[in-house]
Coordinates of C-alpha atoms and ligand atoms in Angstrom, one line a residue:
X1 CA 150.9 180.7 54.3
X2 CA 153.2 177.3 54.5
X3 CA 150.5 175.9 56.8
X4 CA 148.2 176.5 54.0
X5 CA 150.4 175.1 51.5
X6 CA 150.8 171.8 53.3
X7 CA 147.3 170.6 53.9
X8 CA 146.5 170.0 50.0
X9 CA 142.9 169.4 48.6
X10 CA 142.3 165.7 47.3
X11 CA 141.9 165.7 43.5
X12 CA 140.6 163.0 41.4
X13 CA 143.8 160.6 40.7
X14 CA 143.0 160.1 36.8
X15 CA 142.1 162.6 33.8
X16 CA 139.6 162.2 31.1
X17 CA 140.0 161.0 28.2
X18 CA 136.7 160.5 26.4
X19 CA 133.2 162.3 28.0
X20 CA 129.2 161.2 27.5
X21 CA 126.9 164.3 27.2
X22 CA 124.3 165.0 29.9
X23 CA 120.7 164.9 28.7
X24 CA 118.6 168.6 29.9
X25 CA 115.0 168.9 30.4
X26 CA 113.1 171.2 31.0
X27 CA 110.5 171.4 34.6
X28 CA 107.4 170.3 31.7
X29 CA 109.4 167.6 30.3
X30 CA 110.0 166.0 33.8
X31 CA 106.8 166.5 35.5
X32 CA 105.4 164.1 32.6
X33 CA 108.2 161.8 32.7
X34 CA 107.8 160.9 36.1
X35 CA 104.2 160.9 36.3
X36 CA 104.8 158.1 33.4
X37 CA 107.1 156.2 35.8
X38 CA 104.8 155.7 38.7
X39 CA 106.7 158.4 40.6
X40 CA 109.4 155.7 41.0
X41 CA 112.7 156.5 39.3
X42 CA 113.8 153.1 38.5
X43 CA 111.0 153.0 35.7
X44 CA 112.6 156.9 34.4
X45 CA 114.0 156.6 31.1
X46 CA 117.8 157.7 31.3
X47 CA 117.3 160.1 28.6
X48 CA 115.0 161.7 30.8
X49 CA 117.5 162.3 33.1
X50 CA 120.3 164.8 34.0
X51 CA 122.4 163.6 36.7
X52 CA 121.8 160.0 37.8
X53 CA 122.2 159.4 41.0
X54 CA 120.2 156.2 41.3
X55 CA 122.9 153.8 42.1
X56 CA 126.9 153.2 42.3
X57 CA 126.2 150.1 40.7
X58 CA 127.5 149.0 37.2
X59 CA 127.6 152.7 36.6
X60 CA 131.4 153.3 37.5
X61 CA 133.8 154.7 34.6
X62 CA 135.9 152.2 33.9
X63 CA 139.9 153.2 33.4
X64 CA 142.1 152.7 29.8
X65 CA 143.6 150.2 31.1
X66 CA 140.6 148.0 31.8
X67 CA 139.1 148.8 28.4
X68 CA 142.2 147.8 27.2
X69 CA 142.1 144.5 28.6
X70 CA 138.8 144.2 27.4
X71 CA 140.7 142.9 24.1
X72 CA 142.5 140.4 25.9
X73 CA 139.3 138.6 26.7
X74 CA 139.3 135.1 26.2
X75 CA 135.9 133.8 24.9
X76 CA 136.6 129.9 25.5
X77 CA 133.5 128.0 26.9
X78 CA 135.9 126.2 29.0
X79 CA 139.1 127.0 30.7
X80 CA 139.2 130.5 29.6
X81 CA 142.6 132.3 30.7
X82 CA 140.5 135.3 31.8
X83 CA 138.6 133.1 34.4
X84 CA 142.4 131.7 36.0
X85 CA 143.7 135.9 36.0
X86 CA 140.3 136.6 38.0
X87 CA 141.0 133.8 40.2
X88 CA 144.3 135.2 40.7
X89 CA 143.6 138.6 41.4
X90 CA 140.5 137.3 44.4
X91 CA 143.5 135.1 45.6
X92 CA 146.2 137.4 45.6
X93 CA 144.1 140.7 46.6
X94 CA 141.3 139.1 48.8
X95 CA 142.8 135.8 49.9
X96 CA 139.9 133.2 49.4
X97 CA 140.7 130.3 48.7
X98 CA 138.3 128.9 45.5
X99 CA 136.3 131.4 43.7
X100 CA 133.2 131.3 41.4
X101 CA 132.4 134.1 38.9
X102 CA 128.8 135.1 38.6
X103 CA 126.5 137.6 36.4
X104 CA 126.4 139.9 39.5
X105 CA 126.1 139.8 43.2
X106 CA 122.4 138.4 43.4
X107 CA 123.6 134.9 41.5
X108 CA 126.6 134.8 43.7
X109 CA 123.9 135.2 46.8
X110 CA 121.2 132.6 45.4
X111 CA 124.2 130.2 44.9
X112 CA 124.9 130.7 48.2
X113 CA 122.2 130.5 50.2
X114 CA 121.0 127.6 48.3
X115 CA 124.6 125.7 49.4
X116 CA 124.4 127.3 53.3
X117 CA 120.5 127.5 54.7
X118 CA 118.5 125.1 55.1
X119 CA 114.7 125.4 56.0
X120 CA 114.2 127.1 59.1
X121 CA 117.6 128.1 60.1
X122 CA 118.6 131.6 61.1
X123 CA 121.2 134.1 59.2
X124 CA 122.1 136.8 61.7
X125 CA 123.9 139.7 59.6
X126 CA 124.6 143.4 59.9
X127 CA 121.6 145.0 58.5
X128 CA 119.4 143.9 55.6
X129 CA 120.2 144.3 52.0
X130 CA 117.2 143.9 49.6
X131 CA 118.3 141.0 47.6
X132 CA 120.5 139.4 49.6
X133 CA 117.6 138.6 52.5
X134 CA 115.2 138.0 49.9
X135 CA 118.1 134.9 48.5
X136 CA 118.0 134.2 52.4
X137 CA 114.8 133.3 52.6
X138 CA 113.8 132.3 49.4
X139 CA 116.4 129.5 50.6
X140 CA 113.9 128.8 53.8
X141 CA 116.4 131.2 56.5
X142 CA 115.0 133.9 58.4
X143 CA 117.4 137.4 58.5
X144 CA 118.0 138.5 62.0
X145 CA 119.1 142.1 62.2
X146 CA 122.1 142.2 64.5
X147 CA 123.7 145.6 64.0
X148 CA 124.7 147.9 67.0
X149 CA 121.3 150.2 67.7
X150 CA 123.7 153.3 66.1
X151 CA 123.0 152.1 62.5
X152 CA 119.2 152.6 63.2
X153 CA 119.5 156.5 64.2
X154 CA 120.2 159.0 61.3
X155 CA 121.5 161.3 64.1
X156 CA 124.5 159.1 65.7
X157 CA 127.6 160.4 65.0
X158 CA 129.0 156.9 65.9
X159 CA 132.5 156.2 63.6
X160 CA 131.6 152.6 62.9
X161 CA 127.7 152.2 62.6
X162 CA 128.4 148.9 60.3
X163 CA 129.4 147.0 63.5
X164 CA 127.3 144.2 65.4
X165 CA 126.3 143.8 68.2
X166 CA 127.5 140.4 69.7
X167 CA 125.1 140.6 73.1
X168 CA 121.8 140.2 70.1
X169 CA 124.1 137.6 68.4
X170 CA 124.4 136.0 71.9
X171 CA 120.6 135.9 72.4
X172 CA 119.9 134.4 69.1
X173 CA 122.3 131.5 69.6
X174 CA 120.8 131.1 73.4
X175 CA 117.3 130.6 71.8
X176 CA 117.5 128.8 68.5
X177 CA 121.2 126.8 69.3
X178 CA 124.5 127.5 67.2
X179 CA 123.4 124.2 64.8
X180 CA 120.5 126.5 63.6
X181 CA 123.1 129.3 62.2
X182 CA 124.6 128.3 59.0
X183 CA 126.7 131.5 59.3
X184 CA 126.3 135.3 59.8
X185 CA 126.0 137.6 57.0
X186 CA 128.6 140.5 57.4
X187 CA 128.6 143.4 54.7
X188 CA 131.4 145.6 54.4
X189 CA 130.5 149.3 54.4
X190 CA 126.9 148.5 55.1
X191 CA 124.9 150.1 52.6
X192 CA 121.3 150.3 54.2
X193 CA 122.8 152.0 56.8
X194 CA 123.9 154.9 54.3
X195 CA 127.3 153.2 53.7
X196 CA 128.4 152.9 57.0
X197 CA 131.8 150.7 58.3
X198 CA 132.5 147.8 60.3
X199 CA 135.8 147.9 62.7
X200 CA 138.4 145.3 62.5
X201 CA 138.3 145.2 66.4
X202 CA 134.4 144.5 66.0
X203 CA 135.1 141.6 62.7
X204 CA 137.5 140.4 65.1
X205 CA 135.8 140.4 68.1
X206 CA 132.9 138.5 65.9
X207 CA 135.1 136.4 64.6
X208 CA 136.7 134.7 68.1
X209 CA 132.6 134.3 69.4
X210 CA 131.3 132.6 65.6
X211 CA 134.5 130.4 66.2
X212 CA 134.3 129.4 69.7
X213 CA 130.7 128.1 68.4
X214 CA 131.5 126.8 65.0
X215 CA 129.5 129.1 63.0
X216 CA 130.8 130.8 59.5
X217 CA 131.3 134.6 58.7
X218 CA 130.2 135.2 54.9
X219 CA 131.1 138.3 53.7
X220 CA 129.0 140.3 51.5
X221 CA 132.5 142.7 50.2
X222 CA 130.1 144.8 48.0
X223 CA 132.2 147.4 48.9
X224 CA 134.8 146.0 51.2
X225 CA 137.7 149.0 49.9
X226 CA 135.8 152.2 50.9
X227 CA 135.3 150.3 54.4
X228 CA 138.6 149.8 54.4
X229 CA 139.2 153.5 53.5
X230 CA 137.5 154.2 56.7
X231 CA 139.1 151.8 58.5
X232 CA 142.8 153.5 57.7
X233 CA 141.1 157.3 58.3
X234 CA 139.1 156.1 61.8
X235 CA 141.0 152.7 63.6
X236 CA 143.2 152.9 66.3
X237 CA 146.9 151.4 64.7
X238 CA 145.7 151.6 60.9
X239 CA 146.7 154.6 59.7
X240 CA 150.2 153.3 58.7
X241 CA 148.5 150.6 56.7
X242 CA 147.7 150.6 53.0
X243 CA 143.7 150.5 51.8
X244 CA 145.1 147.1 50.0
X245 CA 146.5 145.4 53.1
X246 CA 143.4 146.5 55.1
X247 CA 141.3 144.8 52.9
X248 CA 143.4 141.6 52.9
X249 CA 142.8 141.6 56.3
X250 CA 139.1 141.9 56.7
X251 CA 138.8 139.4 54.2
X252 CA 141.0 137.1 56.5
X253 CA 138.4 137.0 59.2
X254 CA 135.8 135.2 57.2
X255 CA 135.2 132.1 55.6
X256 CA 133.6 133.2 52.2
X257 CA 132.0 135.8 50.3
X258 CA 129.7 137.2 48.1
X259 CA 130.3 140.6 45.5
X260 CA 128.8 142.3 43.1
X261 CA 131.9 143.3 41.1
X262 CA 129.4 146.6 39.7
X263 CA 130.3 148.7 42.7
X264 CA 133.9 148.3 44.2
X265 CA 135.5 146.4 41.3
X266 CA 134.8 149.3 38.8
X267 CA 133.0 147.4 36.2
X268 CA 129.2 147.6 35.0
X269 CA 128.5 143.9 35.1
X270 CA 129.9 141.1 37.4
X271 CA 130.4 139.3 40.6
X272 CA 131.4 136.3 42.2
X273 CA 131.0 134.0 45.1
X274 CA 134.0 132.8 47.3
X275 CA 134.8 129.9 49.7
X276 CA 137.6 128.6 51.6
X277 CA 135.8 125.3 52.0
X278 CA 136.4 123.0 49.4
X279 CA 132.9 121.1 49.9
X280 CA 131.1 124.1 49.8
X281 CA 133.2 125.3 46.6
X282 CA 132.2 121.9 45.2
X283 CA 128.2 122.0 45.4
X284 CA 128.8 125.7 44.6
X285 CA 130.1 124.7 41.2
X286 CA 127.7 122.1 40.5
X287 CA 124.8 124.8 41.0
X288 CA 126.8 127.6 38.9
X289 CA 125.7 125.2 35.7
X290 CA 122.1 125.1 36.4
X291 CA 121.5 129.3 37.1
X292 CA 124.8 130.8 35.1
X293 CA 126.6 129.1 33.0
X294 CA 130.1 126.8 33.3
X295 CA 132.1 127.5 36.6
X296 CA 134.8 129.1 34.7
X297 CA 132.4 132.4 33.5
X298 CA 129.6 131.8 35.7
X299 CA 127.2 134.4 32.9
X300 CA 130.2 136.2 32.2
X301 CA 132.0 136.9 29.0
X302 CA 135.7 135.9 28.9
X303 CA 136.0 140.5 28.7
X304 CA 134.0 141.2 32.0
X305 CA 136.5 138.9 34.1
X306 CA 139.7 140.8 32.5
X307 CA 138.0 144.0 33.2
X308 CA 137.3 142.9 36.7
X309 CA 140.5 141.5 37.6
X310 CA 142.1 145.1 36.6
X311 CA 139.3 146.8 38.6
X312 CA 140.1 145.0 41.7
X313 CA 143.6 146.4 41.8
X314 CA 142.8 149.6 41.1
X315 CA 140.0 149.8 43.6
X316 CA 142.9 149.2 46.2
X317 CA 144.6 152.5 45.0
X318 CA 144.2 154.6 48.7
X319 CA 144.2 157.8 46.4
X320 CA 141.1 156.2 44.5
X321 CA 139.3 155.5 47.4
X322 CA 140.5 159.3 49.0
X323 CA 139.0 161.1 45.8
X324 CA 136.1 158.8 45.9
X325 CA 135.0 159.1 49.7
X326 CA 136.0 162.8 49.3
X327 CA 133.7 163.2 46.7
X328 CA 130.8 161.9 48.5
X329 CA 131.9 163.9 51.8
X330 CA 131.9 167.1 49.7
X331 CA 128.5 166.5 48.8
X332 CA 127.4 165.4 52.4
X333 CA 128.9 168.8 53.7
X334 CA 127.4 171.0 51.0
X335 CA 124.1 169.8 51.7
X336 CA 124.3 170.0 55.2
X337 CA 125.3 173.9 54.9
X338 CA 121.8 174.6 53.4
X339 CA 119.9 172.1 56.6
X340 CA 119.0 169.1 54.5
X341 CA 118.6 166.8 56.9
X342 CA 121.1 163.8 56.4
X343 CA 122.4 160.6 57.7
X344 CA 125.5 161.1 59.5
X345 CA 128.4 160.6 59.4
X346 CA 128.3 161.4 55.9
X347 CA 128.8 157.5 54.0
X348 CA 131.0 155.9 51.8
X349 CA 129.0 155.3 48.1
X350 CA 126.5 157.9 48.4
X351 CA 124.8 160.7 50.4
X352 CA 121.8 159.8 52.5
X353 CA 118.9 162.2 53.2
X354 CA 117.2 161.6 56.2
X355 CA 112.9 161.8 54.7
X356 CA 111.5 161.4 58.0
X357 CA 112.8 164.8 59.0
X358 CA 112.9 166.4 55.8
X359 CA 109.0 165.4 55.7
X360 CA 107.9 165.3 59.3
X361 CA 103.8 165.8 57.9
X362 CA 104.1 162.5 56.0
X363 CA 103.4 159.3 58.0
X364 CA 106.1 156.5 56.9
X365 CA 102.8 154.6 55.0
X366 CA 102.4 157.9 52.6
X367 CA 105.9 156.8 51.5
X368 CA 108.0 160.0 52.4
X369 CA 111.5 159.0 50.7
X370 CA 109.6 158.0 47.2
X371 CA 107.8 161.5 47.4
X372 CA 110.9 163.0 48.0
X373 CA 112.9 161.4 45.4
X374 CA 110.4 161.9 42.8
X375 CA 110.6 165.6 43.5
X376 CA 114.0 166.0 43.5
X377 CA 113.8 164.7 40.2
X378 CA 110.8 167.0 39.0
X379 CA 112.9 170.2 40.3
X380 CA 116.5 169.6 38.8
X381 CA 116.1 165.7 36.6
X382 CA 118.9 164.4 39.9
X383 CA 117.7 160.9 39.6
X384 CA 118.3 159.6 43.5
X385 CA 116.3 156.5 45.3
X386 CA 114.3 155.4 48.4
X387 CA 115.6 153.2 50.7
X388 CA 112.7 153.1 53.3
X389 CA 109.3 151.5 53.1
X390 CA 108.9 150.1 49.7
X391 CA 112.4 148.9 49.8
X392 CA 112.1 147.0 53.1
X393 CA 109.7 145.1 51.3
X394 CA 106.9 142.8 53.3
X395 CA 107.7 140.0 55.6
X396 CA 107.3 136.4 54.5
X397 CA 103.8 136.5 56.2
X398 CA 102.5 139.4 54.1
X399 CA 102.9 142.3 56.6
X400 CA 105.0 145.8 56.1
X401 CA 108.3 146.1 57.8
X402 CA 108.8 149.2 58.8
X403 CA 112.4 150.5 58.7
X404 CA 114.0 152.6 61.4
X405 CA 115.2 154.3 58.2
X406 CA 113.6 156.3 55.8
X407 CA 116.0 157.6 53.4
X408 CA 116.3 159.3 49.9
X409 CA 119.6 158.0 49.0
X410 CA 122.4 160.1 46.7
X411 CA 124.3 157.3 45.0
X412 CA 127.6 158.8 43.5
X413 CA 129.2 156.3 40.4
X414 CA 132.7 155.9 40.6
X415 CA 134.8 158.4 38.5
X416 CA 132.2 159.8 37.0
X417 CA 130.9 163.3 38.1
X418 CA 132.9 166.1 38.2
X419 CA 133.2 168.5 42.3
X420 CA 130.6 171.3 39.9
X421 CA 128.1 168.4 39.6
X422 CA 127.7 167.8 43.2
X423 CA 127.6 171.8 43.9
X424 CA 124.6 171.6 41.1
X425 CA 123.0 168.7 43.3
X426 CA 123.1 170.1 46.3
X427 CA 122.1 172.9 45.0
X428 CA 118.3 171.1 43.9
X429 CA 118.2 169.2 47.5
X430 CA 118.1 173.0 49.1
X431 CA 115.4 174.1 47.0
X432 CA 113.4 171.1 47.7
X433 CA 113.7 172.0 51.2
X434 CA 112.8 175.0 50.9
X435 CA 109.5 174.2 49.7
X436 CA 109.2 170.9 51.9
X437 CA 105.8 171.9 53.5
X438 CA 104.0 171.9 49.9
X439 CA 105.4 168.4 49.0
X440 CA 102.6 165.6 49.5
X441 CA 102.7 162.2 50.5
X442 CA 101.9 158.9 47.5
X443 CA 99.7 155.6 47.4
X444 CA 100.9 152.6 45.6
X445 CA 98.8 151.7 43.1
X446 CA 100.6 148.6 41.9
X447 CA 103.1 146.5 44.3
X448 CA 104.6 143.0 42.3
X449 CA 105.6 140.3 44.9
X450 CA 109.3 140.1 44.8
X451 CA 111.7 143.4 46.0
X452 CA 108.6 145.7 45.3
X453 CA 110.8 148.9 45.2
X454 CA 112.2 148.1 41.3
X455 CA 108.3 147.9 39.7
X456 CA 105.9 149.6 42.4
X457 CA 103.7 152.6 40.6
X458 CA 102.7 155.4 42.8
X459 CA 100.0 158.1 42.1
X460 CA 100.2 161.4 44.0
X461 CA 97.5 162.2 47.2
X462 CA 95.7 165.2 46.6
Ligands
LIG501 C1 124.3 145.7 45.0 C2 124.5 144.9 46.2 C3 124.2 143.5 46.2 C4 123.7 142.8 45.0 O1 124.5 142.9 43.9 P1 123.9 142.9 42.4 O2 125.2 143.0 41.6 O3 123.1 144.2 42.3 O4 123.1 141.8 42.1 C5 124.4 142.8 47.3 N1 124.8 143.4 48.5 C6 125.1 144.7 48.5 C7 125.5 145.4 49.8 C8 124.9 145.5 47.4 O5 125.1 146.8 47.5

């Protein structure tokens, strides 16, 4: 009975206060709506929709205390106080050095790139994410996938699938020179992977090797505190430590950053970009003006930085990130007890269904993970999205990539759905698989040039 009593359940660390009413549908209702949409759930209408599961990002419940400091915002074009408390809280909680606020993640990465590549350099990083290659090379840099091999199997149980692998980073500084790497692009709980952590023994590993040949680490710290949830849970020597001080001390072992304040931070819009080098803070600044606005919002209201600079602290609350990562876990194991087929181990922002086995008759060009996710939304109106073929997206000379991964992926928002939800959603991913065999495959009947998977329409193959 004691033994029991001691090994207590996480619970969410907050209570609510103020609640949004779900939308239902009925089966009719949603068959049309997503026929409408192209099969592609990003052109659903929300109201058409009963759990939403399409990203973690901007849709995250923000606390009473950061829509209380809403009120504090301060709306000066110049010099606002809510700018220099933003600054503080990247300084004090993160440690870089100079700091420039941006609209989201994607300014903070054109900024970049545009300050770091030049034509025909190389970015090694730890997977792909969609816009922060497509800023890469839109700046004239090739990516260079230089994850472990783990990160590319659904089926590796491996605890730290976010690392890299320095014998590829070896190769590509042997065969293009150090001169040719501006730096290499490390995320945090890697996200294309299905949310998958980095170790500091890897980061600092990586860091010695960039330093011993004078290249940059840039950090893309998206979601920097669930890796560092993982970190305290999995790492030799860090279970003692705080979520807080863990994250202070990935941050340490690189030389800037990008984030998109939307997922980790707790806020729906925001992000910034962060230096320790004063020259590159200072081109960084000048650009800020032409594609956001003055360096002291960067396309942010005075509001958004105070609700940012709350969000950040409360992010590095190791009950938050418990609850949150328990959450998703829950989910991962739920599904799991009915066979879905899913990436493992189960991730940090979301749960992510392996297509390619849940779909074995569809070849990766019928665009298994869109098929999937449009049925999961005609069964139960769970809006989830594909991370496989139409997000990788083509190469810069007009061919497919063709990702390892073909995933549907479960995206849980940040204090927002309650354990019953998640029971509810696994729920509709068993009856999909149920009736997996009858599911057919899709054509795209309309691709746009730039990250395809937002606007692509689909029609179904008979
Ligand atoms: C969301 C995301 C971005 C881009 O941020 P936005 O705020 O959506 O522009 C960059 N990197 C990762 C890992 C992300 O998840």
């Amino acid at each position: 009975m004691t033994k029991l009593i001691n090994k207590r359940s996480w619970a969410e660390p907050y209570k609510m206060k103020m609640v949004e009413l779900l939308k239902m549908t009925t089966r009719a209702q949603r068959v049309k709506a997503i026929k409408e949409a192209g099969y592609n759930t990003f052109l659903l209408r929300s109201k058409d929709v009963y759990i939403d599961l399409l990203t973690d990002s901007g849709t995250n419940a923000m606390s009473d205390r950061q829509w209380s400091a809403l009120m504090l915002g301060d709306e000066a074009y110049a010099g606002s106080e809510s700018y220099f408390k933003l600054e503080k809280a990247i300084q004090q909680f993160y440690g870089y050095k100079y700091i420039i606020p941006t609209h989201q993640g994607r300014g903070a990465e054109n900024i970049l790139s545009q300050v770091l590549i030049r034509k025909g350099q190389i970015v090694p990083g730890n997977m792909y994410f969609t816009t922060t290659r497509l800023h890469q090379e839109l700046a004239g840099g090739k990516f260079e996938d230089i994850i472990i091999d783990e990160a590319h199997d659904s089926t590796s149980e491996f605890p730290f699938k976010g690392n890299v692998d320095l014998a590829k980073l070896e190769l590509l500084i042997k065969k293009h020179g150090a001169e040719k790497i501006p730096y290499v692009s490390i995320a945090t709980n890697v996200n294309m992977a299905g949310g998958q952590p980095i170790s500091i023994k890897n980061l600092k590993e990586l860091r010695a090797f960039t330093k011993k040949h004078g290249i940059r680490i840039i950090h893309d710290m998206t979601r920097v505190a669930e890796n560092a949830f993982f970190i305290q849970q999995r790492e030799k020597g860090y279970q003692q430590k705080s979520v807080r001080e863990i994250v202070y001390e990935i941050c340490s072992l690189t030389d800037g950053a990008t984030m998109s304040a939307k997922k980790d931070a707790l806020v729906n819009i925001g992000g910034f970009m962060a230096t320790n080098e004063w020259d590159v803070f200072e081109e960084a600044r000048n650009l800020v003006v032409v594609y956001e606005g003055l360096h002291t919002y960067g396309g942010l209201a005075g509001r958004d930085m105070e609700a940012i600079a709350v969000g950040i602290e409360e992010s590095l609350s190791t009950h938050h990130q418990r609850a949150r990562i328990g959450q998703v876990e829950y989910l991962g194991k739920k599904m799991e007890s009915y066979g879905v087929p899913i990436v493992k181990p189960i991730g940090g922002h979301g749960v992510f269904v392996d297509a390619k086995a849940f779909l074995p008759h569809l070849s990766q060009d019928q665009f298994p993970a869109q098929a999937l996710a449009a049925e999961l939304f005609i069964d139960s109106g769970v809006r989830t999205m594909e991370r496989g073929i139409v997000s990788a997206g083509r190469k810069p000379d007009g061919k497919n990539y063709y990702p390892e991964l073909e995933l549907v992926r479960f995206t849980i928002p940040r204090r927002v759905y309650t354990q019953a939800h998640m029971d509810v959603i696994a729920e509709s991913a068993a009856s999909v698989f149920e009736k997996r065999k009858t599911i057919k495959g899709l054509k795209m009947v309309y691709e746009p040039k730039y990250l395809r998977f937002f606007h692509a329409r689909f029609e179904k193959l008979m």
